[in-house]
Tab-separated table of C-alpha atoms in Angstrom:
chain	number	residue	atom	x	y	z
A	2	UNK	CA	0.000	0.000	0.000
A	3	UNK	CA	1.136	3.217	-1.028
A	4	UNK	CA	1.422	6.129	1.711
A	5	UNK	CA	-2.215	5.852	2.797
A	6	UNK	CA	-4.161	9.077	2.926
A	7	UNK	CA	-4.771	8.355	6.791
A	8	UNK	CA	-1.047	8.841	7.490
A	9	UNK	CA	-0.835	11.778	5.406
A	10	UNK	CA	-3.619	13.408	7.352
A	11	UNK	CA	-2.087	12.134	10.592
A	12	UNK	CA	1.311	13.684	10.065
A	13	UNK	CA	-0.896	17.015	8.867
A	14	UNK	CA	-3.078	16.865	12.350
A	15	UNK	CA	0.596	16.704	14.067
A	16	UNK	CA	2.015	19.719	12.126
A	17	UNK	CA	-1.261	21.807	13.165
A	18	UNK	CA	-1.209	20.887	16.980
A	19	UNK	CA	2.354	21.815	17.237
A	20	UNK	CA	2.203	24.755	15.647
A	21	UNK	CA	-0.369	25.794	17.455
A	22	UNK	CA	0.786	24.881	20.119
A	23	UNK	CA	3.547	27.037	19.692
A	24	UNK	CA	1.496	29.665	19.296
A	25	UNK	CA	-0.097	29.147	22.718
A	26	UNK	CA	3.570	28.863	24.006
A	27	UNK	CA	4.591	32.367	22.583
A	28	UNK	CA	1.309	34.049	24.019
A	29	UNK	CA	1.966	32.907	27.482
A	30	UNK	CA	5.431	32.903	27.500
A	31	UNK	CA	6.893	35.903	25.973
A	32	UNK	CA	3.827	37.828	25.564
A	33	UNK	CA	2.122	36.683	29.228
A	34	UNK	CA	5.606	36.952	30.727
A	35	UNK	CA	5.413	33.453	32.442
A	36	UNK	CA	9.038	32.746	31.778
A	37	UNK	CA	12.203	32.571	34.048
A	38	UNK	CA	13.819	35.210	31.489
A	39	UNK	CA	16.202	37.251	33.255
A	40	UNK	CA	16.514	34.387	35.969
A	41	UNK	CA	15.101	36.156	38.944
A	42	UNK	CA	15.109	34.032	42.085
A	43	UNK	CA	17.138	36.107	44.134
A	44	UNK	CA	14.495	38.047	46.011
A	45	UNK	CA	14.848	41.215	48.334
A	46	UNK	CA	12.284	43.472	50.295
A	47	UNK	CA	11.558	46.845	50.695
A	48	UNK	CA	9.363	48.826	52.551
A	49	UNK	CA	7.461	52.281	52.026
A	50	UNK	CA	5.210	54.357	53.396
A	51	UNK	CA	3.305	54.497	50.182
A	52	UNK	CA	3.374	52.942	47.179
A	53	UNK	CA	0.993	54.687	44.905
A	54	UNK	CA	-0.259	52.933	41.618
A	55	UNK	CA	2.612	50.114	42.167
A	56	UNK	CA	0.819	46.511	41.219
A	57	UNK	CA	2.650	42.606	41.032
A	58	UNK	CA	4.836	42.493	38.243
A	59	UNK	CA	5.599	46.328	37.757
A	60	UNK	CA	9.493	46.448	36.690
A	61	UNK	CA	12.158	46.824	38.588
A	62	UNK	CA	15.249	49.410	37.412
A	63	UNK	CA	18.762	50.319	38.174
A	64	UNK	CA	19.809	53.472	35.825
A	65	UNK	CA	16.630	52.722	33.925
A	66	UNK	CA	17.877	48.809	33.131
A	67	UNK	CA	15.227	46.107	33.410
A	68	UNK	CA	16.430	43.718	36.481
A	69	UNK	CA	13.630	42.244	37.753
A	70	UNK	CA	9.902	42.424	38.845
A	71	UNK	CA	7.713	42.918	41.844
A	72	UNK	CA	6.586	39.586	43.146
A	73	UNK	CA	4.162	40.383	45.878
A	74	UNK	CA	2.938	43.414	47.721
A	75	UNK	CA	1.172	42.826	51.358
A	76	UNK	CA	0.694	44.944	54.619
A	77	UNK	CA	3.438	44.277	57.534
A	78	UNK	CA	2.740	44.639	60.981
A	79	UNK	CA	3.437	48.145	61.310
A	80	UNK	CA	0.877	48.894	58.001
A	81	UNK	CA	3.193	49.498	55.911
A	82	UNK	CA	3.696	48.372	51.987
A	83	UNK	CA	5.991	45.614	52.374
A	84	UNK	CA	6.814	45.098	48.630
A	85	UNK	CA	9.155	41.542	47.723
A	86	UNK	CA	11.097	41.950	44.445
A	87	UNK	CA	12.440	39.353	42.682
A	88	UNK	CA	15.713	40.188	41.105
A	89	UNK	CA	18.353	39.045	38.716
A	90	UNK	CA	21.023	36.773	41.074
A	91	UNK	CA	23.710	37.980	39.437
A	92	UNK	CA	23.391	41.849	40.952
A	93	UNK	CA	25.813	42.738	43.537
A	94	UNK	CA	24.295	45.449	45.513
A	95	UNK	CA	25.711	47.267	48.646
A	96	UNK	CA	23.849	47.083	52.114
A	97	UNK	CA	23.530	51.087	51.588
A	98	UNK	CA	21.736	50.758	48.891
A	99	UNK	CA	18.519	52.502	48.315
A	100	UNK	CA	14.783	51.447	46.805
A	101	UNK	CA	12.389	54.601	45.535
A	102	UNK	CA	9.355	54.486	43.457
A	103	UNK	CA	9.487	56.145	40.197
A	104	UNK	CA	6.866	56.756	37.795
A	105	UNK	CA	7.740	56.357	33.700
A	106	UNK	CA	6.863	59.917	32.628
A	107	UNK	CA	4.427	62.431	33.936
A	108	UNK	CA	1.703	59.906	33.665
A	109	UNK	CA	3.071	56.787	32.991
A	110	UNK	CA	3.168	52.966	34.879
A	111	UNK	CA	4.902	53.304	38.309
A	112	UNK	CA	7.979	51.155	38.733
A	113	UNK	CA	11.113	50.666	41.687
A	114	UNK	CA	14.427	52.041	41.069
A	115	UNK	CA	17.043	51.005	42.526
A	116	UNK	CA	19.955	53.409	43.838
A	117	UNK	CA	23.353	51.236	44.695
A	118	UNK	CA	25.202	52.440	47.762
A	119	UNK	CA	29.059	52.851	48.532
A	120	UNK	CA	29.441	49.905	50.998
A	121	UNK	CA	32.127	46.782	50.516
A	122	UNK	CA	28.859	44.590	51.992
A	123	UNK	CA	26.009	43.449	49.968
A	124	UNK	CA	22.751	42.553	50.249
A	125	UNK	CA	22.671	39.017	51.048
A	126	UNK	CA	18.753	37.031	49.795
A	127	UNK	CA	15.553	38.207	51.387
A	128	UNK	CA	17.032	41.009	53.069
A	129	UNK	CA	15.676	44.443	53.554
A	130	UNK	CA	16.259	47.753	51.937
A	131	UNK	CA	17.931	50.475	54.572
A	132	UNK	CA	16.225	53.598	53.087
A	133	UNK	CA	13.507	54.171	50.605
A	134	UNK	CA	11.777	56.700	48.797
A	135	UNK	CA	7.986	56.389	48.493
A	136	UNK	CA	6.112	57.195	45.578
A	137	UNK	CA	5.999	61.012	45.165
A	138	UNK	CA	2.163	61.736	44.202
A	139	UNK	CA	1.276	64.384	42.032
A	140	UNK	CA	-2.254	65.170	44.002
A	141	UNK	CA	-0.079	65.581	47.372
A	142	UNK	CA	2.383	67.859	45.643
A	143	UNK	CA	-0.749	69.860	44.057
A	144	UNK	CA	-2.442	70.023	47.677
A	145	UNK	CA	1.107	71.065	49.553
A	146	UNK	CA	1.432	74.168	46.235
A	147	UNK	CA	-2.173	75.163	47.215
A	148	UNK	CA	-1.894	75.240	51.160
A	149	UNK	CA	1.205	77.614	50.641
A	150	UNK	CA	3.369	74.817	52.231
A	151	UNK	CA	5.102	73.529	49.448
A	152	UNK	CA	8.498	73.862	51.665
A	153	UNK	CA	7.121	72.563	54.951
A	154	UNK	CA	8.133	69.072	56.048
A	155	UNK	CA	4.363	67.811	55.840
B	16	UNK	CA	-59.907	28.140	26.072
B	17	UNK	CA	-56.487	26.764	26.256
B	18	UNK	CA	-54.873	28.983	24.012
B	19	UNK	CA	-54.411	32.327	25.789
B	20	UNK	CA	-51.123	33.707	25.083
B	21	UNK	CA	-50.423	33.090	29.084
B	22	UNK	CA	-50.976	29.485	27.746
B	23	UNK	CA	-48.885	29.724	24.906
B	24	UNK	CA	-45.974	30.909	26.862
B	25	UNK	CA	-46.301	28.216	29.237
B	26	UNK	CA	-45.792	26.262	26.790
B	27	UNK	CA	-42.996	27.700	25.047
B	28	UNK	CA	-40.937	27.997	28.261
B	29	UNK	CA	-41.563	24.311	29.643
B	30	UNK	CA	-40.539	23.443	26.188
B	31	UNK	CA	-37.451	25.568	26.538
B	32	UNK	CA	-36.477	24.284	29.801
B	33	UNK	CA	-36.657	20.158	28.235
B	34	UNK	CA	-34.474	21.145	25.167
B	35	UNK	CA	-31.790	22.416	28.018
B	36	UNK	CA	-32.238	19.363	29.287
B	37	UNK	CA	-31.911	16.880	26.844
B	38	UNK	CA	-29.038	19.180	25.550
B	39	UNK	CA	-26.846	18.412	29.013
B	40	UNK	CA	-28.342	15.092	28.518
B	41	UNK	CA	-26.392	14.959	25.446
B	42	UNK	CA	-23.642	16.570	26.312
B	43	UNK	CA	-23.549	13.962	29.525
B	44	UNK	CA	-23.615	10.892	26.747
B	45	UNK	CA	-20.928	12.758	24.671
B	46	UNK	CA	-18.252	13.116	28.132
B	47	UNK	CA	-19.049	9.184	28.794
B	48	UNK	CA	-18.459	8.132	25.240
B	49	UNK	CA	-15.219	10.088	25.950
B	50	UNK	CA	-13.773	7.998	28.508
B	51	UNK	CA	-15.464	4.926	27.310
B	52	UNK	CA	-12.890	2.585	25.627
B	53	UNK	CA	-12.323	1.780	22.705
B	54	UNK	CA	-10.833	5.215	21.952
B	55	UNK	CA	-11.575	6.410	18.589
B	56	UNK	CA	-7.967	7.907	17.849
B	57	UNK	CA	-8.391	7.779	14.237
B	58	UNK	CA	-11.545	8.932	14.230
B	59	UNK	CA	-11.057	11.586	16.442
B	60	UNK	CA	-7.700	12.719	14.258
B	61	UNK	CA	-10.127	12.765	11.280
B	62	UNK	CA	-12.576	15.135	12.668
B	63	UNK	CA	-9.427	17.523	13.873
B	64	UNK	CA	-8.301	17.361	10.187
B	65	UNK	CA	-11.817	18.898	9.151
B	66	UNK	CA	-12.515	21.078	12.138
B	67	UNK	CA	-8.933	22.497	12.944
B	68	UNK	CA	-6.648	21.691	9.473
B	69	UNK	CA	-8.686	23.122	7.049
B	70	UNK	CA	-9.468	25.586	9.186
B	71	UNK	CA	-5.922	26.945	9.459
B	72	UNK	CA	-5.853	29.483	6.331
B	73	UNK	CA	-9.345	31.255	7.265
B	74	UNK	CA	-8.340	31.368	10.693
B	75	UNK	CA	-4.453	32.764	9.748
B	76	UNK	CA	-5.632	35.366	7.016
B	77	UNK	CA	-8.772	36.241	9.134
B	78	UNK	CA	-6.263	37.125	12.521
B	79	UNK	CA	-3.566	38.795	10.312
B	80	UNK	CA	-6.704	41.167	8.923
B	81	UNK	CA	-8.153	42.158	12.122
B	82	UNK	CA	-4.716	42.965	13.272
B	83	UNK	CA	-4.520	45.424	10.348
B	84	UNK	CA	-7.460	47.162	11.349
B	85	UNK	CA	-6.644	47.067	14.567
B	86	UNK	CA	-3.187	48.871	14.371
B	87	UNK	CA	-4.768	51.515	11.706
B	88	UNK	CA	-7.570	52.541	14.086
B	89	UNK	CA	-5.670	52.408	17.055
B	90	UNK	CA	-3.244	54.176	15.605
B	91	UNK	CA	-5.470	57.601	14.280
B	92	UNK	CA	-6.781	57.244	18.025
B	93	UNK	CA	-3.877	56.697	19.847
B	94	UNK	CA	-1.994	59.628	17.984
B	95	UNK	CA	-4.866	62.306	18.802
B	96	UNK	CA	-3.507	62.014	22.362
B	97	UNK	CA	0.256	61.466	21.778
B	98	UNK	CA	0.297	57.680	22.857
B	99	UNK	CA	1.160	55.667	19.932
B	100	UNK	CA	3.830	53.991	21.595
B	101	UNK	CA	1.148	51.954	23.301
B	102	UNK	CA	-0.115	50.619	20.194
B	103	UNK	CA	1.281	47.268	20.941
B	104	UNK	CA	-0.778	47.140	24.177
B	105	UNK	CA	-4.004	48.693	22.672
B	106	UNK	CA	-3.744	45.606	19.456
B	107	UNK	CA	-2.514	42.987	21.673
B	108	UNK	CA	-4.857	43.701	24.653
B	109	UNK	CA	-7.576	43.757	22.517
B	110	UNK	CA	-6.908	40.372	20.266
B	111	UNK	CA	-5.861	38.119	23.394
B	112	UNK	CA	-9.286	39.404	25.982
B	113	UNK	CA	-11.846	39.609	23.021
B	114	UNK	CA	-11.375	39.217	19.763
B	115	UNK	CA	-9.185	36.248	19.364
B	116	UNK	CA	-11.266	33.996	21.307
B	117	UNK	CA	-15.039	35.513	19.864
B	118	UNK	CA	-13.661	36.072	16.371
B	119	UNK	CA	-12.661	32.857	15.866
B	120	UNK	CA	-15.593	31.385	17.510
B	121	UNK	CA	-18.233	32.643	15.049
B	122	UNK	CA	-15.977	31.745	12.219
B	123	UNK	CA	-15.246	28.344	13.471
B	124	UNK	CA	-19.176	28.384	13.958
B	125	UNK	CA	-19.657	28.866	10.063
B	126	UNK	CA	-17.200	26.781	8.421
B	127	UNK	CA	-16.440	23.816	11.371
B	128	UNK	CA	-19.890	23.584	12.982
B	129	UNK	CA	-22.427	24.374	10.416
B	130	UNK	CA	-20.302	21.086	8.475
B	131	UNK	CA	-20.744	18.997	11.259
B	132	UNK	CA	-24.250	19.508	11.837
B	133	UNK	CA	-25.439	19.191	7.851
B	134	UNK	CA	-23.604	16.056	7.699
B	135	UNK	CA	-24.713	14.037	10.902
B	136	UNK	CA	-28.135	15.471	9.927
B	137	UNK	CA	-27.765	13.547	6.032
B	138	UNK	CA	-26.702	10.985	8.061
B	139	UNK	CA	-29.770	10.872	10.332
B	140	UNK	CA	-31.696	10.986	6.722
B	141	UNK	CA	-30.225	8.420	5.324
B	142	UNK	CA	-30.401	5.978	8.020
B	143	UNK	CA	-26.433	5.575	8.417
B	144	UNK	CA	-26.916	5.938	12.059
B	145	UNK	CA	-29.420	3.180	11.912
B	146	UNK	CA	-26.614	1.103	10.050
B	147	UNK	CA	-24.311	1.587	13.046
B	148	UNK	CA	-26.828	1.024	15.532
B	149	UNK	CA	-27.361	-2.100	13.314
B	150	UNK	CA	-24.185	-3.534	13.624
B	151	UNK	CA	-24.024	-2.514	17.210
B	152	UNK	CA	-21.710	-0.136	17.192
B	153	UNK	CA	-22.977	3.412	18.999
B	154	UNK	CA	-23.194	6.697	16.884
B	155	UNK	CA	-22.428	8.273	19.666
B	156	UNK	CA	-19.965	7.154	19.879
B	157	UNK	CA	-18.322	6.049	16.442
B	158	UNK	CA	-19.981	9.560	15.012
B	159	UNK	CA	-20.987	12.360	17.363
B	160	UNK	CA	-17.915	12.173	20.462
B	161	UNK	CA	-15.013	12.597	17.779
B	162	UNK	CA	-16.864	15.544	16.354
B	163	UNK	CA	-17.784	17.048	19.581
B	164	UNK	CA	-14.036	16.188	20.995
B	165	UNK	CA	-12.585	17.734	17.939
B	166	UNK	CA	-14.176	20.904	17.599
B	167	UNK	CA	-13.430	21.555	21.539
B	168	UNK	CA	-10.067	20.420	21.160
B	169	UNK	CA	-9.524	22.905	18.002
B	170	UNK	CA	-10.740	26.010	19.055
B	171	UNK	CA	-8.174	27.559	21.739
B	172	UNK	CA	-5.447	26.033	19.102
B	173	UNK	CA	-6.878	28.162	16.187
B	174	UNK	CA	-7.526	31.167	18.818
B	175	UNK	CA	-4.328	30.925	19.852
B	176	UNK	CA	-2.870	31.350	15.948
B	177	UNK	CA	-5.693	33.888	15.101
B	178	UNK	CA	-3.978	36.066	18.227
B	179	UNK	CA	-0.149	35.253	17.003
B	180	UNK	CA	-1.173	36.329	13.231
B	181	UNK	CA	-3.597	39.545	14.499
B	182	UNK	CA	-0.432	41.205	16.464
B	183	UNK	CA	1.905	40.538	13.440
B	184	UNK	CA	-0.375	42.398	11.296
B	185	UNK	CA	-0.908	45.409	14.126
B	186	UNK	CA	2.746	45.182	13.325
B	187	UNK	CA	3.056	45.652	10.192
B	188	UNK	CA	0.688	48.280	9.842
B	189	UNK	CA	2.299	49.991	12.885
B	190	UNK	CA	5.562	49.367	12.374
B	191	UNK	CA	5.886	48.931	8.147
B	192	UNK	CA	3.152	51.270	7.459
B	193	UNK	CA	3.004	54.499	9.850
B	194	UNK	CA	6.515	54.254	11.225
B	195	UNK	CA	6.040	53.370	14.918
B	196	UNK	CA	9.530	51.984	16.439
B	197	UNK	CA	8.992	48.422	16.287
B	198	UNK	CA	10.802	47.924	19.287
B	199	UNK	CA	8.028	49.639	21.423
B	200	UNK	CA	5.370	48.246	19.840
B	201	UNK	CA	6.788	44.724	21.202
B	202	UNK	CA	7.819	46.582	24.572
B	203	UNK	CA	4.096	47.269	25.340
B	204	UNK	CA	2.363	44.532	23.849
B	205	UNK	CA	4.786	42.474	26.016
B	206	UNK	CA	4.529	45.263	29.682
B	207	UNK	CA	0.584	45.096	29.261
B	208	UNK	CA	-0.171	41.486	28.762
B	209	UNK	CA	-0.219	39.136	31.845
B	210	UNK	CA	-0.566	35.476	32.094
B	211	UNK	CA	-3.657	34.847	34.306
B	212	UNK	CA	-5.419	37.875	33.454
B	213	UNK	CA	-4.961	37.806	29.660
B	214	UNK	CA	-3.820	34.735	28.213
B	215	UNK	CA	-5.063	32.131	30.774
B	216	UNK	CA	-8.435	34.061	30.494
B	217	UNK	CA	-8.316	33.935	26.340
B	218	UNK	CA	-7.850	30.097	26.357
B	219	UNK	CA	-10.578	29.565	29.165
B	220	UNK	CA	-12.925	31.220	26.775
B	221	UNK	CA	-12.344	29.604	23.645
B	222	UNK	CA	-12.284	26.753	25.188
B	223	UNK	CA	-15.504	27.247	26.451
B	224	UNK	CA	-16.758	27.925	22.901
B	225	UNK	CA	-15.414	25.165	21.446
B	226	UNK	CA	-17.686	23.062	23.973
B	227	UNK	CA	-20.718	24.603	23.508
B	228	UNK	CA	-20.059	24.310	19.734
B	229	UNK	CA	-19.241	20.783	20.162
B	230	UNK	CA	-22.430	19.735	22.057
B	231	UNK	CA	-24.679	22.424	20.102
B	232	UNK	CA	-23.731	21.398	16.804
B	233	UNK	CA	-23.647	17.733	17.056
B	234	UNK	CA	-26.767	17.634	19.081
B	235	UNK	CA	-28.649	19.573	16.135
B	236	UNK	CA	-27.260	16.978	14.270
B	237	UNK	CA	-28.669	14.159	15.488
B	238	UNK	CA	-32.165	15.112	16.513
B	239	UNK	CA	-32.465	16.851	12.987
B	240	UNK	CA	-35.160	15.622	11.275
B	241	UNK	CA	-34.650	13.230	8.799
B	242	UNK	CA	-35.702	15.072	5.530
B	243	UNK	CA	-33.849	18.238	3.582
B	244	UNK	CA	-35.875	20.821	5.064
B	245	UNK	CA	-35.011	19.421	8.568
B	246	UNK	CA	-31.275	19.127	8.018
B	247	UNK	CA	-31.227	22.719	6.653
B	248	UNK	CA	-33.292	23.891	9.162
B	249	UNK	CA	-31.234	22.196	12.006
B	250	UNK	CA	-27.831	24.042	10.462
B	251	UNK	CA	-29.337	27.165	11.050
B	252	UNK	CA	-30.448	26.633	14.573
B	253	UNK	CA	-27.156	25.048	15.155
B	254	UNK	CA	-25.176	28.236	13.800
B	255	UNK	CA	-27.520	30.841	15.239
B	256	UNK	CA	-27.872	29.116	19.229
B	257	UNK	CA	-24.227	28.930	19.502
B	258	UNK	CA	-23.406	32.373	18.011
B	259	UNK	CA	-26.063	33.712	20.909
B	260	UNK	CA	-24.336	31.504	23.473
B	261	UNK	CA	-20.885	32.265	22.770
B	262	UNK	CA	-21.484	35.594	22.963
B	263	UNK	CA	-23.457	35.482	26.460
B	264	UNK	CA	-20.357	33.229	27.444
B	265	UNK	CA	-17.981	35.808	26.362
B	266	UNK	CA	-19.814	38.484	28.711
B	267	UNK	CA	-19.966	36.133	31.786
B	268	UNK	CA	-16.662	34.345	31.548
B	269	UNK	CA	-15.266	38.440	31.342
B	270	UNK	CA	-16.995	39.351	34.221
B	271	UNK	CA	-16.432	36.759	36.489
B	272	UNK	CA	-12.544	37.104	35.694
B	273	UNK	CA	-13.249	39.863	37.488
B	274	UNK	CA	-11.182	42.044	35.533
């Protein structure tokens, strides 16, 4: 029996699932951003007094560079943001260093930045930020202009 | 007097209510015959050749089309307020929550599901099912679970390639057509979309579709009547209930994502 028409349709039905399948692989994966691109793993925590419009997976910056994402935002005991990002293992930062919240823009997404210090120590996994800058809201600054403060220390 | 419109509604509502039930009857019969051995590989590998194969080149050309139009009126939008960098987000955004999934429902609708209700329907007229039933082997499951399988199994596949053709054509009109950096187009198609919210929620749905098409259109099938005007009448049904239903779906699948 020549090649049958079954197995010709049967190595056609393969070619369509995988393709498609590849497809679904490139939505979720590059597009959906479930990938381990730019290895994070190496997690650290800061916390602010207020973290405006920050949300899971905003990025994560040093001198505007992409190295890593916010993994999880919760309330510690104190009510503050407690904000875990998970970073790229292979960055060395000093203990001094600092975390601030930046927004892209006048109105754009909000994202951390991160400021190294001058220290020979670094920041060793799931340790905490020293200082931090929360995010700087325009409404406050607007309100602060209006009451004639705009100098005051709150 | 028994035929006061009160009546008549009566009627047409009980009615209603035991075609909904004979339809998750059905669809009950059609998730048995599913685990029920023998399994119908080739069968089943058949009816994703017609459903999913030869739906490929609609599906592709349809996609890369509505990505055009997508990127050209998102563009002359976006530009009025100075945010045409976000094109990328506005065509992929829009292609992965809605119209990848809903797009290619309706059009699997017409060219999968309309075929696989006319032709269990001629077979219902010409006594093939009969045959089977005959030689004791169930339509069910010989005829109507590969179908019904198939045209579930499809659906996120060709959604999935609709979506991946639709943002290459926002891209060329974007990027080829009205100069947009091509780099930020991908840069906010890929900062916008998120797994769970968008992607996970775009295969849930067609998913979904491709079940109720699966059930709808094989059920129609089989209780068509077996004569010409019932087979055509039973296509239409077939393509009009699941055109309502997906679209219903669509709204409450959206808004219990809760997004």
């Amino acid at each position: 029996m020549k090649t049958s028409t079954a197995a010709v349709r049967d190595f056609v039905v393969g070619v369509f699932v995988l393709a498609s399948l590849l497809a679904v692989a490139y939505l979720s994966a590059s597009l959906g951003g479930l990938s381990y691109k730019g290895a994070g793993g190496f997690e650290l925590v800061a916390i602010f007094d207020d973290i405006g419009g920050l949300s899971q997976r905003s990025p994560v910056k040093i001198s505007g560079v992409k190295v890593g994402q916010v993994k999880a935002i919760q309330l510690d005991e104190d009510l503050r943001a407690r904000v875990a990002l998970d970073l790229d293992p292979s960055l060395e930062l000093p203990i001094d260093s600092s975390a601030s919240i930046r927004t892209a823009g006048l109105l754009g997404d909000q994202f951390v930045s991160l400021e190294p210090g001058a220290e020979d120590q670094l920041l060793g996994p799931g340790e905490t930020f020293t200082y931090t800058e929360s995010a700087l809201s325009l409404d406050k600054l607007v309100g602060r202009l209006v009451h004639g403060d705009a100098f005051g220390d709150d | 007097m028994t035929d006061t419109p009160i009546h008549r509604l009566g009627r047409f509502g009980s009615s209603w209510i035991v075609g909904l039930g004979r339809i998750a009857n059905f669809a009950g019969g059609i998730v048995l015959a599913i685990v029920r051995p023998p399994w119908r590989v080739q069968r089943v590998v058949r009816a994703v050749y017609d459903a999913g194969v030869l739906s490929v080149a609609l599906i592709c050309g349809a996609g890369f089309a509505v990505g055009m139009v997508l990127g050209l009126q998102g563009y002359t939008t976006l530009v009025r307020f100075g945010a045409q960098e976000s094109l990328g987000a506005v065509v992929g955004l829009v292609l992965i929550r809605e119209l990848g999934p809903v797009v290619t429902g309706l059009l699997v609708i017409g060219r999968a599901g309309s075929a696989t209700t006319a032709e269990i329907g001629a077979m219902v007229s010409t006594q093939q099912l009969d045959g089977l039933r005959m030689m004791s082997i169930d339509p069910m499951h010989f005829v109507v679970m590969p179908k019904a399988l198939a045209l579930a199994f499809v659906m996120p596949l060709l959604s999935s390639l609709f979506i991946v053709f639709g943002v290459f054509g926002g891209y060329v009109v974007g990027v080829e057509l009205v100069g947009l950096d091509g780099g930020s187009y991908m840069a906010s198609l890929e900062n916008a979309v998120g797994f769970r919210d968008d992607v996970l929620q775009s295969l849930v749905k067609s998913a979904v579709f491709g079940a109720l098409l699966g059930v709808i259109a094989t059920y129609r099938g089989f209780t068509s009547p077996g004569n010409a005007m019932g087979v055509s009448r039973s296509t239409t049904s077939a393509v009009v209930t699941t055109s309502v239903w997906l679209l219903l779906a669509d709204y409450v699948i959206t808004a219990f994502w809760g997004v």
